[in-house]
CSV table of C-alpha atoms in Angstrom, one decimal:
chain,number,residue,atom,x,y,z
A,1175,UNK,CA,-19.1,36.3,-25.6
A,1176,UNK,CA,-21.9,37.4,-23.1
A,1177,UNK,CA,-24.7,34.8,-22.7
A,1178,UNK,CA,-27.2,37.7,-22.5
A,1179,UNK,CA,-26.0,39.2,-25.8
A,1180,UNK,CA,-25.8,35.8,-27.5
A,1181,UNK,CA,-29.5,35.2,-26.7
A,1182,UNK,CA,-30.5,38.6,-28.1
A,1183,UNK,CA,-31.4,39.3,-31.7
A,1184,UNK,CA,-29.7,42.2,-33.5
A,1185,UNK,CA,-31.2,44.1,-36.4
A,1186,UNK,CA,-30.6,47.4,-38.4
A,1187,UNK,CA,-32.8,50.4,-39.3
A,1188,UNK,CA,-31.5,52.7,-42.0
A,1189,UNK,CA,-33.1,56.2,-42.4
A,1190,UNK,CA,-31.7,56.8,-45.9
A,1191,UNK,CA,-30.0,60.0,-44.6
A,1192,UNK,CA,-28.6,62.2,-47.3
A,1193,UNK,CA,-24.9,63.3,-47.1
A,1194,UNK,CA,-23.1,66.3,-48.4
A,1195,UNK,CA,-22.1,65.6,-52.0
A,1196,UNK,CA,-24.5,62.7,-52.2
A,1197,UNK,CA,-28.1,63.2,-53.3
A,1198,UNK,CA,-31.4,61.5,-52.3
A,1199,UNK,CA,-31.3,58.9,-55.0
A,1200,UNK,CA,-27.8,57.9,-53.8
A,1201,UNK,CA,-29.1,57.7,-50.2
A,1202,UNK,CA,-31.8,55.2,-51.3
A,1203,UNK,CA,-29.3,53.1,-53.2
A,1204,UNK,CA,-27.0,53.2,-50.2
A,1205,UNK,CA,-29.8,51.8,-48.1
A,1206,UNK,CA,-30.4,48.9,-50.4
A,1207,UNK,CA,-26.7,48.1,-50.5
A,1208,UNK,CA,-26.4,48.3,-46.7
A,1209,UNK,CA,-29.3,45.8,-46.5
A,1210,UNK,CA,-27.3,43.3,-48.6
A,1211,UNK,CA,-24.2,43.9,-46.4
A,1212,UNK,CA,-25.9,43.4,-43.1
A,1213,UNK,CA,-27.7,40.3,-44.4
A,1214,UNK,CA,-24.3,38.8,-45.1
A,1215,UNK,CA,-23.3,39.7,-41.6
A,1216,UNK,CA,-26.2,37.7,-40.1
A,1217,UNK,CA,-28.5,40.4,-38.8
A,1218,UNK,CA,-32.1,39.4,-38.1
A,1219,UNK,CA,-34.0,42.1,-39.8
A,1220,UNK,CA,-33.6,45.3,-41.8
A,1221,UNK,CA,-36.1,48.2,-41.5
A,1222,UNK,CA,-36.6,51.5,-43.3
A,1223,UNK,CA,-38.4,54.6,-42.1
A,1224,UNK,CA,-41.0,57.2,-43.3
A,1225,UNK,CA,-40.3,61.0,-43.4
A,1226,UNK,CA,-42.1,63.5,-45.5
A,1227,UNK,CA,-40.7,66.8,-46.7
A,1228,UNK,CA,-37.5,66.4,-44.7
A,1229,UNK,CA,-34.5,67.6,-46.8
A,1230,UNK,CA,-31.9,65.4,-45.0
A,1231,UNK,CA,-33.9,62.2,-45.4
A,1232,UNK,CA,-34.7,60.5,-48.7
A,1233,UNK,CA,-37.0,57.7,-47.3
A,1234,UNK,CA,-40.5,59.0,-47.9
A,1235,UNK,CA,-42.2,55.8,-49.1
A,1236,UNK,CA,-41.2,53.0,-46.8
A,1237,UNK,CA,-43.2,50.2,-48.4
A,1238,UNK,CA,-41.8,51.1,-51.8
A,1239,UNK,CA,-38.2,51.1,-50.4
A,1240,UNK,CA,-38.9,47.9,-48.4
A,1241,UNK,CA,-39.9,46.2,-51.7
A,1242,UNK,CA,-36.5,47.2,-53.2
A,1243,UNK,CA,-34.7,46.0,-50.2
A,1244,UNK,CA,-36.5,42.6,-50.2
A,1245,UNK,CA,-35.9,42.2,-53.9
A,1246,UNK,CA,-32.2,42.7,-53.4
A,1247,UNK,CA,-31.8,40.3,-50.4
A,1248,UNK,CA,-32.7,36.7,-49.9
A,1249,UNK,CA,-33.1,35.7,-46.2
A,1250,UNK,CA,-33.1,38.8,-43.9
A,1251,UNK,CA,-36.5,40.0,-42.7
A,1252,UNK,CA,-37.5,43.3,-44.2
A,1253,UNK,CA,-39.9,45.9,-42.8
A,1254,UNK,CA,-40.7,49.4,-41.7
A,1255,UNK,CA,-39.7,51.4,-38.7
A,1256,UNK,CA,-42.2,52.5,-39.4
A,1257,UNK,CA,-45.2,53.4,-41.5
A,1258,UNK,CA,-46.8,56.4,-39.7
A,1259,UNK,CA,-50.4,55.2,-39.6
A,1260,UNK,CA,-52.1,58.6,-39.0
A,1261,UNK,CA,-50.7,59.7,-42.4
A,1262,UNK,CA,-52.6,57.0,-44.3
A,1263,UNK,CA,-55.9,55.1,-44.6
A,1264,UNK,CA,-55.6,51.7,-42.9
A,1265,UNK,CA,-57.0,50.0,-46.0
A,1266,UNK,CA,-54.2,51.3,-48.2
A,1267,UNK,CA,-51.6,50.3,-45.6
A,1268,UNK,CA,-53.1,46.8,-45.5
A,1269,UNK,CA,-53.0,46.5,-49.2
A,1270,UNK,CA,-49.4,47.6,-49.5
A,1271,UNK,CA,-48.2,45.1,-46.9
A,1272,UNK,CA,-50.4,42.4,-48.5
A,1273,UNK,CA,-48.5,43.0,-51.7
A,1274,UNK,CA,-45.2,42.9,-50.0
A,1275,UNK,CA,-46.0,39.7,-48.1
A,1276,UNK,CA,-47.3,38.1,-51.3
A,1277,UNK,CA,-44.1,38.9,-53.2
A,1278,UNK,CA,-41.8,38.0,-50.3
A,1279,UNK,CA,-43.7,35.5,-48.1
A,1280,UNK,CA,-42.5,35.0,-44.6
A,1281,UNK,CA,-40.0,37.9,-44.7
A,1282,UNK,CA,-42.1,41.1,-44.1
A,1283,UNK,CA,-42.6,43.0,-40.9
A,1284,UNK,CA,-45.1,45.8,-40.4
A,1285,UNK,CA,-43.7,48.4,-38.1
A,1286,UNK,CA,-46.2,51.1,-37.3
A,1287,UNK,CA,-45.9,54.5,-35.7
A,1288,UNK,CA,-48.2,57.3,-34.6
A,1289,UNK,CA,-46.3,60.4,-35.7
A,1290,UNK,CA,-47.8,62.8,-38.2
A,1291,UNK,CA,-46.0,65.2,-40.6
A,1292,UNK,CA,-42.8,67.0,-39.5
A,1293,UNK,CA,-44.2,70.5,-40.1
A,1294,UNK,CA,-47.5,72.3,-40.4
A,1295,UNK,CA,-46.9,72.5,-44.2
A,1296,UNK,CA,-46.2,68.8,-44.5
A,1297,UNK,CA,-49.3,68.0,-42.5
A,1298,UNK,CA,-51.5,70.2,-44.7
A,1299,UNK,CA,-50.0,68.5,-47.8
A,1300,UNK,CA,-50.9,65.1,-46.3
A,1301,UNK,CA,-54.4,66.3,-45.4
A,1302,UNK,CA,-53.6,65.5,-41.7
A,1303,UNK,CA,-53.4,67.4,-38.4
A,1304,UNK,CA,-51.7,66.8,-35.1
A,1305,UNK,CA,-55.0,65.5,-33.7
A,1306,UNK,CA,-54.9,62.5,-36.1
A,1307,UNK,CA,-52.3,60.9,-34.0
A,1308,UNK,CA,-54.8,60.7,-31.1
A,1309,UNK,CA,-56.8,58.0,-32.8
A,1310,UNK,CA,-53.8,55.7,-33.4
A,1311,UNK,CA,-55.3,52.9,-31.4
A,1312,UNK,CA,-58.5,52.9,-33.5
A,1313,UNK,CA,-56.5,53.1,-36.7
A,1314,UNK,CA,-54.4,50.1,-35.6
A,1315,UNK,CA,-57.6,48.1,-34.8
A,1316,UNK,CA,-58.9,48.9,-38.3
A,1317,UNK,CA,-55.7,47.9,-40.0
A,1318,UNK,CA,-55.4,44.6,-38.2
A,1319,UNK,CA,-59.1,44.0,-39.0
A,1320,UNK,CA,-58.3,44.1,-42.7
A,1321,UNK,CA,-55.8,41.3,-42.3
A,1322,UNK,CA,-58.3,39.1,-40.3
A,1323,UNK,CA,-60.4,38.9,-43.3
A,1324,UNK,CA,-64.1,39.4,-44.2
A,1325,UNK,CA,-65.1,36.0,-42.8
A,1326,UNK,CA,-63.4,36.5,-39.4
A,1327,UNK,CA,-64.9,39.7,-38.1
A,1328,UNK,CA,-66.8,38.0,-35.3
A,1329,UNK,CA,-63.4,37.0,-33.8
A,1330,UNK,CA,-62.1,40.5,-33.4
A,1331,UNK,CA,-61.4,41.9,-29.9
A,1332,UNK,CA,-64.3,43.7,-28.2
A,1333,UNK,CA,-64.3,47.4,-29.2
A,1334,UNK,CA,-62.2,46.8,-32.4
A,1335,UNK,CA,-63.0,49.0,-35.3
A,1336,UNK,CA,-64.9,46.8,-37.9
A,1337,UNK,CA,-64.1,47.2,-41.6
A,1338,UNK,CA,-67.0,48.1,-43.8
A,1339,UNK,CA,-69.1,45.1,-45.1
A,1340,UNK,CA,-68.4,43.8,-48.6
A,1341,UNK,CA,-65.0,45.4,-48.7
A,1342,UNK,CA,-61.8,43.3,-48.6
A,1343,UNK,CA,-58.2,44.4,-48.5
A,1344,UNK,CA,-56.7,42.3,-51.3
A,1345,UNK,CA,-54.3,40.6,-51.2
A,1346,UNK,CA,-53.9,41.2,-47.4
A,1347,UNK,CA,-57.1,39.5,-46.5
A,1348,UNK,CA,-56.2,36.4,-44.4
A,1349,UNK,CA,-52.4,37.0,-44.6
A,1350,UNK,CA,-50.2,37.1,-41.5
A,1351,UNK,CA,-47.8,40.1,-41.5
A,1352,UNK,CA,-46.3,40.5,-38.1
A,1353,UNK,CA,-47.2,44.0,-36.7
A,1354,UNK,CA,-44.9,46.0,-34.4
A,1355,UNK,CA,-45.8,49.2,-32.5
A,1356,UNK,CA,-43.2,52.1,-32.3
A,1357,UNK,CA,-43.5,53.6,-28.9
A,1358,UNK,CA,-44.0,57.4,-29.0
A,1359,UNK,CA,-46.2,59.0,-26.4
A,1360,UNK,CA,-48.7,56.3,-25.3
A,1361,UNK,CA,-47.4,53.8,-27.8
A,1362,UNK,CA,-46.3,51.3,-25.1
A,1363,UNK,CA,-49.8,51.2,-23.6
A,1364,UNK,CA,-51.4,50.8,-27.0
A,1365,UNK,CA,-49.0,47.9,-27.9
A,1366,UNK,CA,-49.8,46.2,-24.6
A,1367,UNK,CA,-53.6,46.5,-25.1
A,1368,UNK,CA,-53.4,45.2,-28.6
A,1369,UNK,CA,-51.0,42.4,-27.7
A,1370,UNK,CA,-48.3,43.4,-30.1
A,1371,UNK,CA,-44.5,43.6,-30.0
A,1372,UNK,CA,-43.1,46.9,-28.8
A,1373,UNK,CA,-40.2,48.9,-30.5
A,1374,UNK,CA,-38.9,51.5,-28.1
A,1375,UNK,CA,-35.9,53.8,-27.9
A,1376,UNK,CA,-33.6,55.5,-28.0
A,1377,UNK,CA,-31.0,54.3,-25.5
A,1378,UNK,CA,-30.3,57.9,-24.3
A,1379,UNK,CA,-33.5,58.2,-22.3
A,1380,UNK,CA,-32.9,55.0,-20.3
A,1381,UNK,CA,-35.1,55.7,-17.3
A,1382,UNK,CA,-38.1,56.6,-19.5
A,1383,UNK,CA,-37.6,53.6,-21.7
A,1384,UNK,CA,-37.4,51.3,-18.6
A,1385,UNK,CA,-40.7,52.8,-17.2
A,1386,UNK,CA,-42.5,52.3,-20.5
A,1387,UNK,CA,-41.2,48.7,-20.9
A,1388,UNK,CA,-42.4,47.9,-17.4
A,1389,UNK,CA,-45.9,49.3,-18.1
A,1390,UNK,CA,-46.0,47.3,-21.4
A,1391,UNK,CA,-45.1,44.0,-19.8
A,1392,UNK,CA,-47.5,44.5,-16.9
A,1393,UNK,CA,-50.4,45.4,-19.1
A,1394,UNK,CA,-49.8,43.0,-22.0
A,1395,UNK,CA,-52.8,41.1,-23.2
A,1396,UNK,CA,-52.0,38.0,-25.4
A,1397,UNK,CA,-53.4,38.3,-28.9
A,1398,UNK,CA,-53.6,36.3,-32.1
A,1399,UNK,CA,-50.4,38.2,-33.2
A,1400,UNK,CA,-48.3,37.6,-30.1
A,1401,UNK,CA,-48.7,35.3,-27.1
A,1402,UNK,CA,-46.3,37.1,-24.9
A,1403,UNK,CA,-44.5,40.5,-24.7
A,1404,UNK,CA,-41.7,41.1,-27.1
A,1405,UNK,CA,-39.5,44.1,-26.7
A,1406,UNK,CA,-37.2,45.7,-29.3
A,1407,UNK,CA,-34.9,48.4,-27.9
A,1408,UNK,CA,-33.7,50.8,-30.6
A,1409,UNK,CA,-30.8,53.2,-30.5
A,1410,UNK,CA,-27.4,54.3,-31.9
A,1411,UNK,CA,-24.6,51.8,-31.6
A,1412,UNK,CA,-21.2,52.8,-33.0
A,1413,UNK,CA,-18.2,50.4,-32.9
A,1414,UNK,CA,-14.6,51.2,-34.1
A,1415,UNK,CA,-11.0,50.3,-33.4
A,1416,UNK,CA,-10.8,53.0,-30.7
A,1417,UNK,CA,-13.2,54.9,-28.6
A,1418,UNK,CA,-12.3,58.1,-30.3
A,1419,UNK,CA,-13.0,56.7,-33.8
A,1420,UNK,CA,-16.4,55.4,-32.6
A,1421,UNK,CA,-17.2,58.9,-31.1
A,1422,UNK,CA,-16.5,60.4,-34.6
A,1423,UNK,CA,-19.3,58.3,-36.0
A,1424,UNK,CA,-21.7,60.2,-33.7
A,1425,UNK,CA,-20.7,63.7,-34.8
A,1426,UNK,CA,-22.6,64.1,-38.1
A,1427,UNK,CA,-26.0,63.2,-36.7
A,1428,UNK,CA,-25.4,65.2,-33.5
A,1429,UNK,CA,-24.7,68.3,-35.6
A,1430,UNK,CA,-27.6,67.7,-37.9
A,1431,UNK,CA,-30.0,67.5,-35.0
A,1432,UNK,CA,-28.5,70.6,-33.3
A,1433,UNK,CA,-28.8,72.6,-36.6
A,1434,UNK,CA,-32.4,71.5,-37.2
A,1435,UNK,CA,-33.5,72.5,-33.8
A,1436,UNK,CA,-32.1,76.0,-34.1
A,1437,UNK,CA,-32.6,76.7,-37.8
A,1438,UNK,CA,-35.7,74.6,-38.6
A,1439,UNK,CA,-34.1,72.8,-41.5
A,1440,UNK,CA,-32.7,69.2,-41.3
A,1441,UNK,CA,-29.4,69.2,-43.3
A,1442,UNK,CA,-27.5,66.5,-45.1
A,1443,UNK,CA,-24.9,64.8,-42.9
A,1444,UNK,CA,-21.6,66.5,-43.0
A,1445,UNK,CA,-18.1,65.0,-42.5
A,1446,UNK,CA,-16.8,65.2,-38.9
A,1447,UNK,CA,-13.7,67.2,-39.9
A,1448,UNK,CA,-15.9,70.0,-41.3
A,1449,UNK,CA,-18.1,70.1,-38.3
A,1450,UNK,CA,-15.1,70.4,-36.0
A,1451,UNK,CA,-14.3,73.7,-37.6
A,1452,UNK,CA,-17.8,75.2,-37.5
A,1453,UNK,CA,-18.6,78.3,-35.4
A,1454,UNK,CA,-21.7,77.3,-33.3
A,1455,UNK,CA,-24.0,79.4,-31.3
A,1456,UNK,CA,-24.2,78.7,-27.6
A,1457,UNK,CA,-27.5,77.0,-28.1
A,1458,UNK,CA,-26.2,74.9,-31.0
A,1459,UNK,CA,-23.2,73.9,-29.0
A,1460,UNK,CA,-25.4,72.8,-26.1
A,1461,UNK,CA,-27.6,70.7,-28.4
A,1462,UNK,CA,-24.7,69.3,-30.3
A,1463,UNK,CA,-22.9,68.1,-27.1
A,1464,UNK,CA,-26.1,66.7,-25.8
A,1465,UNK,CA,-26.5,64.8,-29.1
A,1466,UNK,CA,-23.1,63.1,-28.5
A,1467,UNK,CA,-24.0,61.8,-25.1
A,1468,UNK,CA,-25.9,58.6,-24.1
A,1469,UNK,CA,-25.2,56.4,-27.1
A,1470,UNK,CA,-23.5,53.0,-27.0
A,1471,UNK,CA,-20.2,53.5,-28.6
A,1472,UNK,CA,-16.5,52.4,-28.3
A,1473,UNK,CA,-14.3,49.5,-29.0
A,1474,UNK,CA,-15.8,46.0,-29.3
A,1475,UNK,CA,-15.0,45.3,-25.7
A,1476,UNK,CA,-16.6,48.5,-24.5
A,1477,UNK,CA,-19.7,48.0,-26.6
A,1478,UNK,CA,-20.0,44.4,-25.4
A,1479,UNK,CA,-20.0,45.6,-21.8
A,1480,UNK,CA,-22.5,48.5,-22.5
A,1481,UNK,CA,-24.9,46.3,-24.4
A,1482,UNK,CA,-24.8,43.6,-21.8
A,1483,UNK,CA,-26.0,46.3,-19.3
A,1484,UNK,CA,-28.7,47.5,-21.7
A,1485,UNK,CA,-30.0,43.9,-22.1
A,1486,UNK,CA,-29.8,43.2,-18.4
A,1487,UNK,CA,-31.8,46.4,-17.6
A,1488,UNK,CA,-34.4,46.1,-20.3
A,1489,UNK,CA,-34.6,42.3,-20.7
A,1490,UNK,CA,-34.8,43.2,-24.5
A,1491,UNK,CA,-35.5,40.5,-26.9
A,1492,UNK,CA,-33.9,42.4,-29.7
A,1493,UNK,CA,-31.6,45.4,-30.3
A,1494,UNK,CA,-32.5,47.6,-33.4
A,1495,UNK,CA,-29.4,49.6,-34.4
A,1496,UNK,CA,-30.4,53.0,-35.8
A,1497,UNK,CA,-26.9,54.6,-36.4
A,1498,UNK,CA,-26.6,57.3,-39.1
A,1499,UNK,CA,-23.2,58.8,-40.1
A,1500,UNK,CA,-21.5,60.5,-43.0
A,1501,UNK,CA,-18.9,57.7,-43.7
A,1502,UNK,CA,-20.7,54.7,-45.1
A,1503,UNK,CA,-17.6,52.6,-45.0
A,1504,UNK,CA,-17.1,53.3,-41.3
A,1505,UNK,CA,-20.8,52.6,-40.7
A,1506,UNK,CA,-20.4,49.2,-42.4
A,1507,UNK,CA,-17.3,48.5,-40.3
A,1508,UNK,CA,-19.3,49.4,-37.2
A,1509,UNK,CA,-22.0,46.9,-38.1
A,1510,UNK,CA,-19.3,44.3,-38.9
A,1511,UNK,CA,-17.6,44.8,-35.5
A,1512,UNK,CA,-21.0,44.6,-33.8
A,1513,UNK,CA,-21.8,41.4,-35.6
A,1514,UNK,CA,-18.6,40.0,-33.9
A,1515,UNK,CA,-19.7,41.3,-30.5
A,1516,UNK,CA,-23.1,39.6,-31.0
A,1517,UNK,CA,-21.7,36.4,-32.4
A,1518,UNK,CA,-23.6,36.6,-35.6
A,1519,UNK,CA,-22.9,34.2,-38.4
A,1520,UNK,CA,-21.1,36.6,-40.6
A,1521,UNK,CA,-19.3,38.6,-37.9
């Protein structure tokens, strides 16, 4: 086993993707079950995501789903990848994570992103606009302030947004829930300035990822949350008995993305054999084939070599696997094979 890979943590994010013939409630139950399975394999953490009004994604309330995952597991860290902070009031986010940390002490992660609703209609329903993402740094300051507690406001960094007096975020006040920043747009620079761990991906845009990581490490300012830079690289990793079988795992998500970008509707994941017989427009074919490229996939040996290169280039502290596919049994087999590649306890 590679020394580089052996020193790298491996974690899983599941987006609760719906599948043809399986509804949203089933997708949520699948997510909870997958968390139990990857815990047994020895993965470090399990995260869930936030999407509003997206037909192909059931995970709209990440802190609620994280509570279900944490209740169904015992040791794996559980968190969000992430809560989209511009969609919420920082006080409410602090309260939610305070409840999670109180119920499952020492196991909760607070992954935070700066995206707003998927469409204009969703943004209106949330009472938000695209411009709300521009104040992510201020929203992040305010959120972290609620955790510092009413008695520790003098210790906040210069320029931080101060919570109103005589208001406390209970039970978050004084708790330590590790925050992570998801890098979209200027997220890497915000994470560096705040002294927080960075989650960045995906693996397809390697040059952009490397440039953002370099900026993050160069500008990182130690904080009470993190004394040194910490980089989590996120992306699709598919492992199977043959390279062809691993490539099949990529097909459902590649087609769903191509369909959504040409039809404006994100569909449930379809089985690869049905997608193979579809008549695609030229634009759909172009997007579909693009969606198949750039991911880490193959046999265990091929994936070991590819991940060693990823870790060497990025100096990542952790790999967050974000693979979605139609066949949940094949997905679990991929995670099991990856666990062997990574030398995890249950692999």
